């Protein structure tokens, strides 16, 4: 039961993909699911830190989410800096695909963001179609 609380986002991801596949829910529910999935993968999913160490290797400490670093303060700042500074995106991209777990988490975050954009577009298009 403890693991379910830690990995709930993967279940939400499966529900999101199933909801898109079956088209059984409306755009508001898809948007809410998409935001939950994106938030889980960016801030809570158990992954490696993958900040760059002084010797050029990637940190293998446990971290919560793709955007947060491990318990080392410098790694937290480094991961935050990598998301904002354009020339550091290459280093960050290297860490996003470091292992299958990080790759799945990265794909989950991308799918969640794209799903949120699509659900918003469907909702807005539905509102405009209703007023015409």
mmCIF file of C-alpha atoms in Angstrom, residues 4-13 34-46 64-66 105 109:
data_model
loop_
_atom_site.group_PDB
_atom_site.id
_atom_site.type_symbol
_atom_site.label_atom_id
_atom_site.label_comp_id
_atom_site.label_asym_id
_atom_site.label_seq_id
_atom_site.Cartn_x
_atom_site.Cartn_y
_atom_site.Cartn_z
ATOM 1 C CA UNK A 4 0.778 2.788 -4.311
ATOM 2 C CA UNK A 5 1.121 6.187 -2.665
ATOM 3 C CA UNK A 6 4.581 6.581 -4.158
ATOM 4 C CA UNK A 7 3.678 5.437 -7.686
ATOM 5 C CA UNK A 8 0.108 6.751 -8.051
ATOM 6 C CA UNK A 9 1.114 8.852 -11.058
ATOM 7 C CA UNK A 10 1.817 5.784 -13.174
ATOM 8 C CA UNK A 11 -1.743 4.586 -12.545
ATOM 9 C CA UNK A 12 -3.035 8.063 -13.430
ATOM 10 C CA UNK A 13 -0.922 7.947 -16.600
ATOM 11 C CA UNK A 34 -3.173 15.622 -17.633
ATOM 12 C CA UNK A 35 -2.221 18.194 -15.005
ATOM 13 C CA UNK A 36 -2.042 15.518 -12.301
ATOM 14 C CA UNK A 37 0.168 13.299 -14.458
ATOM 15 C CA UNK A 38 2.443 16.181 -15.464
ATOM 16 C CA UNK A 39 2.783 17.361 -11.869
ATOM 17 C CA UNK A 40 3.595 13.849 -10.683
ATOM 18 C CA UNK A 41 6.342 13.293 -13.241
ATOM 19 C CA UNK A 42 7.883 16.750 -12.821
ATOM 20 C CA UNK A 43 7.802 16.969 -9.017
ATOM 21 C CA UNK A 44 7.134 13.600 -7.358
ATOM 22 C CA UNK A 45 8.163 10.587 -9.465
ATOM 23 C CA UNK A 46 11.074 8.643 -7.938
ATOM 24 C CA UNK A 64 11.710 13.436 -6.480
ATOM 25 C CA UNK A 65 10.608 14.351 -10.004
ATOM 26 C CA UNK A 66 12.484 15.493 -13.080
ATOM 27 C CA UNK A 105 9.294 9.500 -16.574
ATOM 28 C CA UNK A 109 5.793 14.251 -18.531
#
